[in-house]
């Protein structure tokens, strides 16, 4: 067998296929695949500190990239195949102001700001890995369904590299303007489906299979290899001392799956002494994982999650015509494709799942903004979720907690401006319709006549 291959995540099946396969479903049981490594033939570093030496080699694009400087932990490609656009230059910021809001002690809350990526979201971590694999297999066209960030990332990578033509499937009227603007400006063929993300996801899988188009959604296990590095950077920023908690918004559940794989592999390799706990935060209007995990008790169960629980849940969802609905459009998803992998991660990492309302999301977002980093609504779900877990006593005020800010504030200016707007009509249209009642932390613009004295008076009054 090769040192790198793809393997079914179900231990009872464990069917394998070659690293070059692009169907991204188990050839035997149709389940999800992992990228698997024979570590004896691909020696990983002896200590995580070895990665610090890469900082001295930043003229080399593979050491500059925040993904590929950890390439010994995702060794599926030869260096000449690696396609990088400088992704992963992101920071872990200690956020004492936000800690106060969440109810944590100073010095205990950190924000991992993935909005700093070239396309403005964490997706670039995965996209560079998917593009590297696409280059290995000679793909010419790539497609995804998206709530906006995967499509933006795909479009950026296609336009920056010229490697493939981008085809993006989006739900009609379902993505924010910042993200739609990116797909259009970077030249992606943008297919607006009369439906939502869950519809688009089903269609893109059918189309990719029929037309032989390379699929870059997170069912592609190579994407998740890249997203593991978000956790390596968190560990590095904490001097390799694992945090107590990692809190992440949940949509299609690629991130939580990747984070779990990263930690499990490090632990199995003897490089990590303790696994952080994982908390996944759903929007209340798109809360499938919360319902299945916390209410119906669905578990990984050694690789055989009770299928009837999720089937029954989806059946009921269809019967009631329940559709995902939240201001956090990035996570407006009811059928997460990585559900089994997420369950596996939750099991090994002592996971919990919570749901937060749009009101809680927007208030948390305003606090994140006031604390110095700008994020989009979905990202703020992590902070709102940490606050909830803190209030429940699940997270202690002294627990070192990392919230992942998955996407940049400018992705969705509509939600931000409506929250801070003094105009009730704008507020009602964008937010009131979603059950948001008040903007407790609004920073309203001051209206003033075009008159020097009036302007100065206003400044003296307000600042
Ligand atoms: N946060 C942001 C900003 C996202 O764009 C997404 C997913 C998530 C969180 C959820 O991450 O799927 O790994 O659980 N966006 C996808 C997209 C679905 O199409 O851009 P997940």
Coordinates of C-alpha atoms in Angstrom, one line a residue, residues 28 31 48 95 191 224 234 252 366 395 411:
X28 CA -17.7 0.3 -0.8
X31 CA -19.4 7.0 3.4
X48 CA 6.1 20.6 17.5
X95 CA -9.1 39.6 23.7
X191 CA -24.9 29.6 -11.0
X224 CA -9.9 19.3 5.6
X234 CA -3.4 28.1 17.6
X252 CA -21.3 22.0 7.0
X366 CA -20.7 44.1 18.0
X395 CA -16.6 26.7 30.6
X411 CA -18.1 39.9 4.0

